[in-house]
Structure formats: structure tokens, C-alpha cells
């Protein structure tokens, strides 16, 4: 069965979450991945959107984090202050699933500006829920298409903390949650080195070369001792993903 | 006590140039008709507060209503940028726009602090986040009991908060359901409030006892504007017009196209056009689609 690189990325991302997870879902690619997981291997996963919907089960992917279907199919819908105070800050979320405009090798996320904050080259939408999702969820998964513009040595602005500019700041600030541990792209899967807190490539998607990965990364790519080949999407995964769109 | 008046009167009475205005609705129930009335009345120099400025503030900013905008996510959801907001901030068109930027958690907590009558909100946030370096209204304090470092932001206390709701009763009690966002907090935090509704009913008999109600004595004015959230939606009445959100991007990308669109669809019309812009759900639509799914 033929599939696109975007579909490979979404399918690989969907495999990262499990049936027991309580997932705080960002819009776009994270939302596609989490709902695909729900329709395939994780039917009981709890999906939470920042609009207040808890345990939602949309039949088609929402355009916004607050589409009506998210509320209609949810176990319950709470106010936005309650969502951020009791559910996120309260430590009830296992996985925060986020995207980024710019990302560095320590998983620091920029969705605020390209260039200087006060005189930006490009003004991006901003942080939304992400600054607190990044530190309050037990663990962070990231999904993002690779390019040298997006995968940079140093992000222009830390909207949401990964492991900090040197990989040590998260611990130094006393943040007790795990932070970014997995990054799924259109080319490969990265996991966080437990010592340096850098992303290292642990699995390469079928047909992708190491040269391609390096050409689309703004830092020198490190590989794990053992690098696997990501299993290609199967028919069940592709059918479920296509039914969501 | 809430008074039921037409929208033109409500805005004229409750909102003045220079006010700090919060128009809330988290994707759902965004008070677009009220924003268009503010634009028609030519109000300027407003400080606009909203978690997601969305198309509603893109339009107000592009028409020169705002001096400053306070927000936490300034995009067109699922589509891209807010082009009028960016043009005002980056190129000062039509006027210079100041921004104060927060996270969602900060603004949600700040609204709640405003409703609670507190001077500031305290929460576990902005850890390692650089907004704390560029926004002087983000500070940190230590818990007097555990010494944990916590973020603090000033409470949001608007001069006027404006929301759209499903319905009011004749007495002026207001019902909101579905994604309820921060509207209750925004109204309780404000000195004055304007509410637009899909319908006004005789009474609220038979409702679930825990449904979100703003009692009449917490609300300023209520105006009947069916369709008044379009292109946002009103749960139980009509759906979000996702096609309009996509169509807005090319309209807003060019100053002249934007001005012409606002002239035709806002300046030359009144709130009554909103009812024509939506397709109302029939009363049995929900149950019909439910049974179809079970088949």
C-alpha cells in the first residue's frame, strides 16, 4: 500500500502512545496521531484538548481545538481555568503531544517569533497552552516535519521549555516532570539521551537515508548504538488515518 | 439587574473609547456581532483582552479599534496567521499596536483571580519560558509554606466583558453550555457586561441543575442576536463555519481587500445579518445523527 511521508510520520507518532495514557493533545499533527492511536491500538486512550474537553472521540479531525464535535463526543467538558488548574497543573496528564515551528536538539520549542522578540522577522501565533503543557505533563512527545529552518542549533525564543539551552536547565529549575522524550518526524524517530538530554535517532523510516536526515537538521545528528527501521504503515493504520480526514 | 436592549444600545451604553474590553469565547460562542457593532460605532483606543484574538480581534484591530491587545495564542486556528494583527504590530497599520503576551494557563488563572476579587493569580507556570523575560507582568514568588517558586500575573479586571450565550430568560438569567471557556470568569471579573444570545425564553424550567448560568444580577445588558457568534458556533444552534475561517486568510492578507470586505459585510449592515449567515440545526438533528451512528 502506498503512503506519503506525512502519513508515515502520523502513523509512527500514533504508535508512541498507549491505551492507558491521558494525552493533552495539540492541534494539527498531534491531534491526527492521537486519534489514529485511539482508532487502532489504543481504543481506551483519554484525549484531552485545552478547550476543556476530556475523553473526546471525534470521528473526523477537528480544524480547531474547540470544534463542536470534541465537546459532543467527550466524557465531560470543563471550563478553561479548570482545565489548566486541576487537570494539567494537577499532574493528571501522562503525555503532552506537541508540535513546534522551531526546535533544537534539547527539545526546546519556539512558537513565538523568528528573530528578536521586539523586532521579529516573523511573528508566530505564540505559546497558547504549550509553556505549561511542557512542564506539567509527565512526559512530552513531539511531532514535526524536518527541515533546516525548523530544526535549528538554537531556537530564537524558548516559548516552551525542553531540557534547556544546555540540556541541564530543566533539572536546575527543579522541574520534576520528564520533558521531551520522543520526537517523531517525516524521516525518523528520535529519543532523548538520558545523560546529555539530546535527541538521538533510534529508528529510520523505510527508504530514508542518513544523508537525508542530516540535510534536514541544523545540528550534527547523533545516532543510537542500535538504529532500527521503522515498520511501514499497515493497511489498518492507513485506512483509519484516511477515514479521519 | 440585567436589561434586555438592542445591540446598538447595549454597545453605546456599556463601551467607550479607551476602555479595557474582554470579548471571550474559547473557539465556541465568540461574540462576533458585538464586535461588528463596536466597529460600526467607531470606538478606538481600546485595550482588547482575549486568550485567542481569532478573527474577531483581527477585524477590530484592522479597523483601528485597538491600542493594545493582550493574548496567549494569536493565530487563525488550523489555518495560519492573523494577518491584520501582524500588520498592526509589525507595520503599525492602521495604527500602532502594543501587545502583552501570556500563556493560556496565565490568562485563565488571571481571569479567575479577577472573578475572585484577588489582585493576582498564582500558578505553577512559565518555568524556563522566555515570555517571563519580555513581559514585566510575569513575576515569580515563593510559596510561604513550601518555598516552591510559582508564577504570578496580575488579575484581569476589564471595564467591560462581552460574551455570546445560547439563551437568556425574560428575567435576564443567562445560560452557557458546551465549551464554556472563560466566559463566566470574564463577566464576573468585569465592571460591566454585554451579553448577546441566540434566543430569549420565558423561563429555564427543566434544565439540569448544574448547567452554567449567570444570574441576572451579575449581567449588564442582554441583546437578542441569532447567529451572533458566526463564524464561530453555538452548540445546539449551528456549527462552526470552518470554511469561513479558511476563506478569511486571503481576505485579511491584503489591506484593500480587507477594507472592502469590512465595508460590505460590517459597516453597511446591522446585527440582523448574522441570522442569515448560519444554518440552524433542527431540533431533531442530534438524535437523528446519533441513531444513524448506531446502525
Short mmCIF file of C-alpha atoms in Angstrom, two decimals:
data_model
loop_
_atom_site.label_atom_id
_atom_site.label_comp_id
_atom_site.label_asym_id
_atom_site.label_seq_id
_atom_site.Cartn_x
_atom_site.Cartn_y
_atom_site.Cartn_z
CA UNK A 1 0.00 0.00 0.00
CA UNK A 2 1.41 3.40 -0.98
CA UNK A 3 1.72 6.06 1.69
CA UNK A 4 3.05 9.62 1.98
CA UNK A 5 5.87 10.81 4.28
CA UNK A 6 3.24 12.71 6.27
CA UNK A 7 1.26 9.51 6.75
CA UNK A 8 4.43 7.68 7.86
CA UNK A 9 5.04 10.44 10.42
CA UNK A 10 1.49 10.38 11.76
CA UNK A 11 1.41 6.58 11.98
CA UNK A 12 4.82 6.44 13.73
CA UNK A 13 3.62 9.13 16.18
CA UNK A 14 0.39 7.24 16.85
CA UNK A 15 2.36 4.17 17.92
CA UNK A 16 4.14 6.17 20.65
CA UNK A 17 1.08 6.47 22.91
CA UNK A 18 -0.60 3.62 24.78
CA UNK A 19 -4.08 2.61 25.83
CA UNK A 20 -3.56 3.79 29.45
CA UNK A 21 -2.33 7.26 28.53
CA UNK A 22 -4.07 10.50 29.34
CA UNK A 23 -2.98 12.70 26.49
CA UNK A 24 -3.08 16.53 26.25
CA UNK A 25 -3.40 17.00 22.51
CA UNK A 26 -2.16 19.89 20.39
CA UNK A 27 -3.98 20.73 17.16
CA UNK A 28 -2.74 19.54 13.76
CA UNK A 29 -0.33 16.60 13.57
CA UNK A 30 -0.53 15.66 17.30
CA UNK A 31 -4.32 15.53 17.07
CA UNK A 32 -4.14 13.28 13.99
CA UNK A 33 -1.64 10.94 15.69
CA UNK A 34 -3.57 10.64 18.97
CA UNK A 35 -6.90 9.99 17.25
CA UNK A 36 -5.27 7.41 14.99
CA UNK A 37 -3.95 5.64 18.10
CA UNK A 38 -7.49 5.67 19.52
CA UNK A 39 -8.88 4.11 16.33
CA UNK A 40 -6.18 1.40 16.15
CA UNK A 41 -4.16 0.07 19.10
CA UNK A 42 -5.33 2.33 21.96
CA UNK A 43 -9.16 2.35 21.97
CA UNK A 44 -9.39 3.49 25.62
CA UNK A 45 -6.82 6.30 25.50
CA UNK A 46 -8.08 9.52 27.10
CA UNK A 47 -7.68 12.52 24.79
CA UNK A 48 -7.87 16.00 26.29
CA UNK A 49 -8.00 19.28 24.37
CA UNK A 50 -7.27 22.62 26.03
CA UNK A 51 -10.77 23.88 25.23
CA UNK A 52 -11.89 21.75 28.19
CA UNK A 53 -12.99 18.53 26.51
CA UNK A 54 -11.97 15.37 28.40
CA UNK A 55 -12.14 11.88 26.88
CA UNK A 56 -13.18 13.11 23.44
CA UNK A 57 -13.66 10.78 20.44
CA UNK A 58 -14.10 12.79 17.22
CA UNK A 59 -14.99 10.85 14.06
CA UNK A 60 -13.22 13.43 11.88
CA UNK A 61 -10.21 15.59 12.74
CA UNK A 62 -11.17 18.99 14.15
CA UNK A 63 -9.86 22.18 12.48
CA UNK A 64 -9.60 23.96 15.85
CA UNK A 65 -9.07 22.76 19.43
CA UNK A 66 -12.67 23.76 20.16
CA UNK A 67 -14.77 22.32 17.35
CA UNK A 68 -18.25 21.24 18.46
CA UNK A 69 -17.59 17.55 17.84
CA UNK A 70 -14.90 17.49 20.54
CA UNK A 71 -17.47 18.54 23.14
CA UNK A 72 -20.29 16.37 21.77
CA UNK A 73 -18.17 13.20 21.95
CA UNK A 74 -16.40 13.96 25.26
CA UNK A 75 -16.94 12.23 28.61
CA UNK A 76 -17.16 15.72 30.12
CA UNK A 77 -16.31 19.32 29.26
CA UNK A 78 -14.85 21.65 31.89
CA UNK A 79 -14.06 25.37 31.89
CA UNK A 80 -10.69 26.54 30.61
CA UNK A 81 -9.46 27.66 34.08
CA UNK A 82 -10.40 24.24 35.47
CA UNK A 83 -8.63 22.51 32.57
CA UNK A 84 -5.37 24.33 33.23
CA UNK A 85 -5.56 24.30 37.05
CA UNK A 86 -6.96 20.90 38.06
CA UNK A 87 -6.21 18.69 35.11
CA UNK A 88 -2.93 19.99 33.67
CA UNK A 89 -1.28 21.69 36.67
CA UNK A 90 -2.76 18.99 38.93
CA UNK A 91 -0.46 16.43 37.29
CA UNK A 92 -3.21 14.25 35.82
CA UNK A 93 -1.80 14.14 32.27
CA UNK A 94 0.70 11.43 31.26
CA UNK A 95 1.65 12.68 27.77
CA UNK A 96 1.66 16.15 26.27
CA UNK A 97 1.75 15.84 22.48
CA UNK A 98 3.06 18.99 20.80
CA UNK A 99 4.32 20.41 17.53
CA UNK A 100 6.70 23.34 17.00
CA UNK A 101 7.81 25.95 14.48
CA UNK A 102 11.43 25.78 15.64
CA UNK A 103 13.03 23.06 17.72
CA UNK A 104 16.56 22.46 18.99
CA UNK A 105 18.31 19.21 19.90
CA UNK A 106 17.33 19.59 23.57
CA UNK A 107 13.63 19.76 22.69
CA UNK A 108 13.20 23.47 23.43
CA UNK A 109 10.20 24.76 21.48
CA UNK A 110 9.73 28.09 19.74
CA UNK A 111 6.27 29.05 18.51
CA UNK A 112 6.60 32.78 19.29
CA UNK A 113 8.97 34.66 16.94
CA UNK A 114 11.66 34.19 14.33
CA UNK A 115 14.28 36.85 15.08
CA UNK A 116 14.23 39.26 18.02
CA UNK A 117 11.10 39.29 20.23
CA UNK A 118 10.62 43.05 19.99
CA UNK A 119 11.59 43.35 16.30
CA UNK A 120 10.62 39.98 14.85
CA UNK A 121 11.41 38.78 11.34
CA UNK A 122 8.29 36.61 11.57
CA UNK A 123 5.71 36.87 14.30
CA UNK A 124 4.24 33.41 15.07
CA UNK A 125 0.98 32.73 16.99
CA UNK A 126 2.66 32.29 20.40
CA UNK A 127 2.61 29.75 23.18
CA UNK A 128 -1.06 29.05 23.87
CA UNK A 129 -1.17 26.14 26.29
CA UNK A 130 2.31 24.82 25.48
CA UNK A 131 4.52 26.60 28.09
CA UNK A 132 2.69 24.82 30.93
CA UNK A 133 1.94 21.62 28.98
CA UNK A 134 5.73 21.29 28.50
CA UNK A 135 6.41 21.30 32.26
CA UNK A 136 3.22 19.86 33.80
CA UNK A 137 2.68 16.69 31.76
CA UNK A 138 4.64 13.68 32.96
CA UNK A 139 6.32 13.33 29.55
CA UNK A 140 6.38 15.23 26.22
CA UNK A 141 6.22 13.75 22.74
CA UNK A 142 6.88 15.98 19.74
CA UNK A 143 5.84 15.51 16.14
CA UNK A 144 7.20 17.76 13.41
CA UNK A 145 8.33 17.70 9.78
CA UNK A 146 12.11 18.02 9.49
CA UNK A 147 13.83 20.96 7.75
CA UNK A 148 16.90 23.07 8.48
CA UNK A 149 14.59 26.04 9.09
CA UNK A 150 12.70 24.17 11.77
CA UNK A 151 15.46 22.00 13.27
CA UNK A 152 17.94 24.64 14.46
CA UNK A 153 21.07 24.73 16.60
CA UNK A 154 19.49 27.25 18.93
CA UNK A 155 15.86 28.36 18.94
CA UNK A 156 15.32 32.13 18.62
CA UNK A 157 12.98 32.12 21.63
CA UNK A 158 12.18 29.45 24.21
CA UNK A 159 8.39 29.51 24.21
CA UNK A 160 8.18 26.16 26.00
CA UNK A 161 10.98 24.52 27.92
CA UNK A 162 12.53 21.29 26.72
CA UNK A 163 15.70 20.36 28.57
CA UNK A 164 17.02 23.96 28.38
CA UNK A 165 19.76 25.60 26.25
CA UNK A 166 22.47 23.21 27.52
CA UNK A 167 20.28 20.24 28.45
CA UNK A 168 20.73 20.90 32.18
CA UNK A 169 18.31 23.76 32.87
CA UNK A 170 15.22 21.62 33.36
CA UNK A 171 16.79 19.85 36.32
CA UNK A 172 18.35 23.08 37.62
CA UNK A 173 14.95 24.79 37.65
CA UNK A 174 13.59 21.94 39.74
CA UNK A 175 11.11 20.79 37.10
CA UNK A 176 10.29 17.24 38.14
CA UNK A 177 8.46 16.05 35.02
CA UNK A 178 10.40 14.16 32.37
CA UNK A 179 10.19 16.64 29.49
CA UNK A 180 10.63 15.79 25.81
CA UNK A 181 11.46 12.09 25.42
CA UNK A 182 10.44 11.33 21.83
CA UNK A 183 10.41 13.21 18.58
CA UNK A 184 8.70 11.74 15.55
CA UNK A 185 9.39 13.30 12.14
CA UNK A 186 8.69 12.53 8.49
CA UNK A 187 12.16 10.91 8.30
CA UNK A 188 12.84 9.13 11.57
CA UNK A 189 12.22 8.71 15.30
CA UNK A 190 14.45 10.41 17.88
CA UNK A 191 14.66 9.65 21.60
CA UNK A 192 16.30 11.64 24.37
CA UNK A 193 19.74 10.53 25.55
CA UNK A 194 19.30 10.04 29.31
CA UNK A 195 22.76 11.57 30.03
CA UNK A 196 23.09 14.59 27.71
CA UNK A 197 19.35 15.08 27.10
CA UNK A 198 19.99 15.48 23.37
CA UNK A 199 17.79 13.85 20.78
CA UNK A 200 19.43 10.83 19.11
CA UNK A 201 17.98 8.95 16.15
CA UNK A 202 16.76 5.49 17.16
CA UNK A 203 14.71 4.44 14.13
CA UNK A 204 14.75 5.45 10.46
CA UNK A 205 11.63 5.30 8.29
CA UNK A 206 11.76 2.92 5.27
CA UNK A 207 13.69 4.32 2.29
CA UNK A 208 15.15 7.30 4.22
CA UNK A 209 18.96 7.77 4.25
CA UNK A 210 21.22 9.19 6.97
CA UNK A 211 22.24 11.91 4.46
CA UNK A 212 18.62 12.99 4.12
CA UNK A 213 18.26 13.22 7.88
CA UNK A 214 21.44 15.31 8.23
CA UNK A 215 20.49 17.56 5.28
CA UNK A 216 17.25 18.45 7.10
CA UNK A 217 18.77 19.02 10.53
CA UNK A 218 20.57 22.19 11.67
CA UNK A 219 22.87 20.37 14.11
CA UNK A 220 25.16 17.34 13.79
CA UNK A 221 22.87 14.31 14.01
CA UNK A 222 23.73 11.64 16.58
CA UNK A 223 22.56 8.05 16.21
CA UNK A 224 21.85 5.45 18.87
CA UNK A 225 24.16 2.39 19.01
CA UNK A 226 21.35 0.38 17.54
CA UNK A 227 19.20 2.06 14.89
CA UNK A 228 16.07 0.23 13.73
CA UNK A 229 13.99 0.59 10.62
CA UNK A 230 10.52 1.95 11.43
CA UNK A 231 7.87 -0.57 10.31
CA UNK A 232 5.92 0.85 7.36
CA UNK A 233 2.28 1.78 7.99
CA UNK A 234 -0.02 -1.21 7.56
CA UNK A 235 -3.38 -1.22 5.81
CA UNK A 236 -5.35 -0.92 9.07
CA UNK A 237 -3.40 2.16 10.14
CA UNK A 238 -3.69 3.85 6.76
CA UNK A 239 -7.41 3.13 6.45
CA UNK A 240 -8.07 4.52 9.92
CA UNK A 241 -5.95 7.62 9.28
CA UNK A 242 -7.64 8.33 5.95
CA UNK A 243 -11.08 7.91 7.49
CA UNK A 244 -10.27 10.75 9.94
CA UNK A 245 -9.72 13.34 7.21
CA UNK B 1 -30.08 43.70 37.13
CA UNK B 2 -29.84 42.66 33.50
CA UNK B 3 -31.77 44.77 31.00
CA UNK B 4 -32.84 43.42 27.62
CA UNK B 5 -31.96 46.02 24.95
CA UNK B 6 -30.98 46.03 21.26
CA UNK B 7 -27.29 45.53 20.47
CA UNK B 8 -26.70 49.08 19.24
CA UNK B 9 -28.00 50.47 22.53
CA UNK B 10 -26.04 47.92 24.56
CA UNK B 11 -22.69 48.83 22.99
CA UNK B 12 -23.43 52.58 23.11
CA UNK B 13 -24.26 52.35 26.82
CA UNK B 14 -21.61 49.91 28.01
CA UNK B 15 -18.48 50.51 25.91
CA UNK B 16 -16.47 53.70 25.49
CA UNK B 17 -13.31 54.51 23.55
CA UNK B 18 -10.27 53.87 25.75
CA UNK B 19 -11.92 51.03 27.70
CA UNK B 20 -10.30 47.73 28.56
CA UNK B 21 -12.56 45.17 26.90
CA UNK B 22 -12.58 41.38 27.13
CA UNK B 23 -14.59 39.55 24.47
CA UNK B 24 -14.35 35.88 25.33
CA UNK B 25 -15.47 32.55 23.94
CA UNK B 26 -12.88 29.79 23.51
CA UNK B 27 -13.42 28.88 19.84
CA UNK B 28 -17.11 28.41 20.76
CA UNK B 29 -19.60 31.30 21.29
CA UNK B 30 -17.32 34.11 20.08
CA UNK B 31 -19.29 37.40 20.20
CA UNK B 32 -18.75 38.47 16.57
CA UNK B 33 -21.96 40.50 16.21
CA UNK B 34 -21.00 42.64 19.22
CA UNK B 35 -17.52 43.22 17.75
CA UNK B 36 -19.06 44.41 14.49
CA UNK B 37 -21.27 46.83 16.42
CA UNK B 38 -18.17 48.23 18.17
CA UNK B 39 -16.54 48.69 14.76
CA UNK B 40 -19.67 50.44 13.40
CA UNK B 41 -19.78 52.78 16.39
CA UNK B 42 -16.19 53.79 15.63
CA UNK B 43 -14.76 53.09 19.09
CA UNK B 44 -10.99 53.46 19.30
CA UNK B 45 -8.07 53.22 21.69
CA UNK B 46 -9.40 50.02 23.25
CA UNK B 47 -7.25 47.60 25.20
CA UNK B 48 -8.53 44.27 23.93
CA UNK B 49 -8.12 41.18 26.09
CA UNK B 50 -8.74 37.70 24.74
CA UNK B 51 -6.93 34.37 25.07
CA UNK B 52 -7.17 33.71 21.32
CA UNK B 53 -7.63 37.00 19.40
CA UNK B 54 -9.00 34.94 16.49
CA UNK B 55 -10.81 36.56 13.57
CA UNK B 56 -12.85 38.77 15.91
CA UNK B 57 -9.85 40.84 17.06
CA UNK B 58 -8.15 40.59 13.65
CA UNK B 59 -11.17 42.51 12.32
CA UNK B 60 -11.28 45.03 15.18
CA UNK B 61 -7.52 45.65 15.02
CA UNK B 62 -7.62 46.02 11.23
CA UNK B 63 -10.37 48.63 11.61
CA UNK B 64 -8.33 50.66 14.08
CA UNK B 65 -10.31 49.95 17.26
CA UNK B 66 -7.35 48.81 19.37
CA UNK B 67 -4.40 50.44 21.09
CA UNK B 68 -3.24 47.26 22.77
CA UNK B 69 -4.04 43.56 22.70
CA UNK B 70 -3.42 41.08 25.50
CA UNK B 71 -3.46 37.47 24.33
CA UNK B 72 -2.00 33.99 24.68
CA UNK B 73 -2.35 32.46 21.20
CA UNK B 74 -2.66 34.79 18.20
CA UNK B 75 -3.38 32.60 15.19
CA UNK B 76 -6.22 31.52 12.92
CA UNK B 77 -6.82 28.01 14.34
CA UNK B 78 -5.80 25.28 11.89
CA UNK B 79 -5.25 27.89 9.15
CA UNK B 80 -2.30 30.19 9.96
CA UNK B 81 -1.61 33.79 10.96
CA UNK B 82 -3.84 36.63 12.00
CA UNK B 83 -2.71 38.95 9.24
CA UNK B 84 -4.34 42.17 10.44
CA UNK B 85 -2.91 41.68 13.94
CA UNK B 86 0.54 41.07 12.47
CA UNK B 87 0.29 44.07 10.11
CA UNK B 88 -0.67 46.35 13.01
CA UNK B 89 2.09 45.03 15.25
CA UNK B 90 4.84 44.82 12.62
CA UNK B 91 3.94 47.71 10.24
CA UNK B 92 1.72 49.86 12.51
CA UNK B 93 -1.22 49.70 10.08
CA UNK B 94 -3.76 51.19 10.52
CA UNK B 95 -2.28 52.29 13.88
CA UNK B 96 0.47 51.18 16.23
CA UNK B 97 -0.48 48.15 18.30
CA UNK B 98 1.04 47.30 21.64
CA UNK B 99 1.00 43.64 22.73
CA UNK B 100 1.05 41.93 26.09
CA UNK B 101 1.61 38.24 25.67
CA UNK B 102 0.92 35.40 28.11
CA UNK B 103 0.29 31.65 28.11
CA UNK B 104 -3.23 30.17 28.22
CA UNK B 105 -2.68 28.99 31.79
CA UNK B 106 -1.69 32.52 32.86
CA UNK B 107 -4.71 34.19 31.28
CA UNK B 108 -7.16 31.55 32.54
CA UNK B 109 -5.76 31.97 36.05
CA UNK B 110 -5.80 35.77 35.72
CA UNK B 111 -9.49 35.80 34.73
CA UNK B 112 -10.27 33.52 37.65
CA UNK B 113 -8.37 35.85 40.00
CA UNK B 114 -10.36 38.78 38.60
CA UNK B 115 -13.64 36.95 39.26
CA UNK B 116 -12.41 36.03 42.75
CA UNK B 117 -11.56 39.64 43.59
CA UNK B 118 -7.88 38.86 44.09
CA UNK B 119 -5.07 41.22 42.97
CA UNK B 120 -3.10 38.49 41.22
CA UNK B 121 -3.13 34.87 40.13
CA UNK B 122 -0.58 32.34 41.35
CA UNK B 123 0.15 29.14 39.46
CA UNK B 124 2.90 26.69 38.52
CA UNK B 125 3.90 28.13 35.18
CA UNK B 126 6.36 29.87 32.86
CA UNK B 127 9.13 27.56 34.09
CA UNK B 128 12.08 28.17 31.77
CA UNK B 129 9.79 30.08 29.37
CA UNK B 130 11.24 33.25 27.87
CA UNK B 131 7.97 35.22 27.92
CA UNK B 132 8.87 35.86 31.55
CA UNK B 133 11.94 37.84 30.30
CA UNK B 134 9.99 40.09 27.90
CA UNK B 135 6.72 40.64 29.77
CA UNK B 136 7.16 42.66 33.01
CA UNK B 137 3.71 41.48 34.16
CA UNK B 138 5.09 37.98 34.70
CA UNK B 139 6.78 37.64 38.08
CA UNK B 140 7.69 34.83 40.44
CA UNK B 141 7.02 34.41 44.14
CA UNK B 142 7.88 31.72 46.65
CA UNK B 143 5.22 29.72 48.44
CA UNK B 144 5.33 30.81 52.12
CA UNK B 145 4.76 27.18 53.20
CA UNK B 146 6.87 25.07 50.86
CA UNK B 147 9.15 27.69 49.26
CA UNK B 148 8.18 26.43 45.78
CA UNK B 149 8.81 29.05 43.09
CA UNK B 150 5.48 29.93 41.45
CA UNK B 151 4.45 32.32 38.68
CA UNK B 152 2.29 35.36 39.42
CA UNK B 153 0.39 37.61 36.98
CA UNK B 154 -2.00 40.50 37.70
CA UNK B 155 -5.71 39.67 37.85
CA UNK B 156 -7.68 40.59 34.71
CA UNK B 157 -10.30 43.20 35.60
CA UNK B 158 -11.87 44.53 32.39
CA UNK B 159 -14.01 47.66 32.26
CA UNK B 160 -16.42 45.59 30.23
CA UNK B 161 -16.66 41.92 29.25
CA UNK B 162 -18.67 40.84 26.23
CA UNK B 163 -19.87 37.29 25.61
CA UNK B 164 -22.31 35.39 23.40
CA UNK B 165 -24.53 32.75 25.05
CA UNK B 166 -27.15 30.23 23.98
CA UNK B 167 -30.08 31.78 25.78
CA UNK B 168 -31.47 34.13 28.38
CA UNK B 169 -34.80 34.02 30.15
CA UNK B 170 -37.12 37.04 30.35
CA UNK B 171 -35.72 37.95 33.74
CA UNK B 172 -32.17 38.13 32.35
CA UNK B 173 -30.54 34.93 33.60
CA UNK B 174 -28.02 33.70 31.03
CA UNK B 175 -27.26 30.09 30.07
CA UNK B 176 -23.97 28.91 28.54
CA UNK B 177 -23.27 25.27 27.73
CA UNK B 178 -20.83 23.19 25.71
CA UNK B 179 -17.27 24.51 25.68
CA UNK B 180 -17.76 27.19 28.35
CA UNK B 181 -14.24 28.65 28.15
CA UNK B 182 -13.58 31.58 30.49
CA UNK B 183 -16.82 33.48 29.90
CA UNK B 184 -18.20 33.14 33.43
CA UNK B 185 -14.91 34.35 34.89
CA UNK B 186 -14.67 37.21 32.35
CA UNK B 187 -18.15 38.51 33.21
CA UNK B 188 -17.66 38.23 36.96
CA UNK B 189 -14.24 39.95 36.71
CA UNK B 190 -15.59 42.96 34.79
CA UNK B 191 -17.24 46.18 35.96
CA UNK B 192 -19.85 45.99 33.19
CA UNK B 193 -21.01 43.30 30.79
CA UNK B 194 -22.75 42.86 27.47
CA UNK B 195 -24.31 39.51 26.55
CA UNK B 196 -25.72 38.56 23.16
CA UNK B 197 -27.91 35.45 22.94
CA UNK B 198 -29.37 33.07 20.36
CA UNK B 199 -32.81 33.19 21.93
CA UNK B 200 -34.80 34.61 24.84
CA UNK B 201 -37.16 32.12 26.50
CA UNK B 202 -39.90 32.55 29.10
CA UNK B 203 -38.05 30.59 31.80
CA UNK B 204 -35.35 28.00 32.37
CA UNK B 205 -37.62 25.34 33.88
CA UNK B 206 -36.45 21.75 33.47
CA UNK B 207 -32.74 22.42 32.96
CA UNK B 208 -30.02 20.32 34.55
CA UNK B 209 -29.28 21.88 37.98
CA UNK B 210 -25.54 22.20 37.24
CA UNK B 211 -25.74 23.90 33.86
CA UNK B 212 -23.67 27.11 33.71
CA UNK B 213 -25.90 30.06 34.48
CA UNK B 214 -25.00 33.68 35.07
CA UNK B 215 -27.77 35.03 37.33
CA UNK B 216 -29.49 38.18 36.06
CA UNK B 217 -27.95 40.33 38.79
CA UNK B 218 -24.41 39.59 37.50
CA UNK B 219 -25.16 40.73 33.94
CA UNK B 220 -25.44 44.25 32.46
CA UNK B 221 -27.37 44.08 29.21
CA UNK B 222 -28.72 41.24 27.09
CA UNK B 223 -29.35 41.55 23.35
CA UNK B 224 -31.04 39.04 21.10
CA UNK B 225 -28.78 38.32 18.09
CA UNK B 226 -29.47 34.93 16.45
CA UNK B 227 -26.35 33.72 14.66
CA UNK B 228 -24.31 36.32 16.58
CA UNK B 229 -21.29 34.05 17.02
CA UNK B 230 -20.74 33.37 13.30
CA UNK B 231 -18.20 32.18 12.02
CA UNK B 232 -17.79 30.67 15.49
CA UNK B 233 -20.65 28.48 16.62
CA UNK B 234 -23.33 28.00 19.23
CA UNK B 235 -23.67 24.41 20.46
CA UNK B 236 -27.21 23.20 19.78
CA UNK B 237 -27.90 26.03 17.30
CA UNK B 238 -25.35 25.95 14.45
CA UNK B 239 -21.89 24.61 13.66
CA UNK B 240 -18.53 26.32 13.35
CA UNK B 241 -18.10 27.70 9.83
CA UNK B 242 -14.67 26.18 9.21
CA UNK B 243 -14.84 27.22 5.54
CA UNK B 244 -15.11 30.86 6.57
CA UNK B 245 -12.03 30.55 8.79
CA UNK B 246 -10.13 29.29 5.75
CA UNK B 247 -11.64 31.98 3.48
CA UNK B 248 -10.61 34.71 5.92
CA UNK B 249 -6.91 34.21 5.25
CA UNK B 250 -6.88 35.63 1.68
CA UNK B 251 -9.36 38.38 2.66
CA UNK B 252 -7.14 39.55 5.53
CA UNK B 253 -3.88 39.19 3.62
CA UNK B 254 -4.41 42.42 1.66
CA UNK B 255 -5.29 45.79 3.25
CA UNK B 256 -7.62 46.91 0.47
CA UNK B 257 -9.43 43.55 0.16
CA UNK B 258 -9.89 43.59 3.92
CA UNK B 259 -11.29 47.16 3.96
CA UNK B 260 -13.73 46.36 1.18
CA UNK B 261 -14.89 43.22 2.93
CA UNK B 262 -15.45 45.12 6.17
CA UNK B 263 -17.28 47.90 4.30
CA UNK B 264 -19.71 45.45 2.66
CA UNK B 265 -20.18 42.91 5.47
CA UNK B 266 -19.88 45.05 8.59
CA UNK B 267 -20.17 48.81 8.07
CA UNK B 268 -23.13 48.74 5.68
CA UNK B 269 -25.22 46.16 7.57
CA UNK B 270 -26.59 45.56 11.06
CA UNK B 271 -26.70 42.69 13.55
CA UNK B 272 -29.74 41.18 11.80
CA UNK B 273 -27.49 39.77 9.01
CA UNK B 274 -25.99 37.21 11.39
CA UNK B 275 -29.11 35.01 11.35
CA UNK B 276 -28.72 34.64 7.57
CA UNK B 277 -25.09 33.58 7.86
CA UNK B 278 -25.74 30.36 9.76
CA UNK B 279 -27.70 27.20 9.14
CA UNK B 280 -29.64 26.45 12.29
CA UNK B 281 -29.65 22.82 13.47
CA UNK B 282 -33.14 21.36 13.52
CA UNK B 283 -34.29 20.24 16.99
CA UNK B 284 -34.08 16.57 15.95
CA UNK B 285 -30.75 16.72 14.12
CA UNK B 286 -28.70 15.48 17.07
CA UNK B 287 -30.88 12.48 17.81
CA UNK B 288 -31.07 11.59 14.12
CA UNK B 289 -27.29 11.51 13.70
CA UNK B 290 -26.97 9.53 16.94
CA UNK B 291 -29.26 6.77 15.71
CA UNK B 292 -27.54 6.79 12.31
CA UNK B 293 -24.22 6.08 14.02
CA UNK B 294 -25.68 3.16 15.93
CA UNK B 295 -26.97 1.47 12.78
#
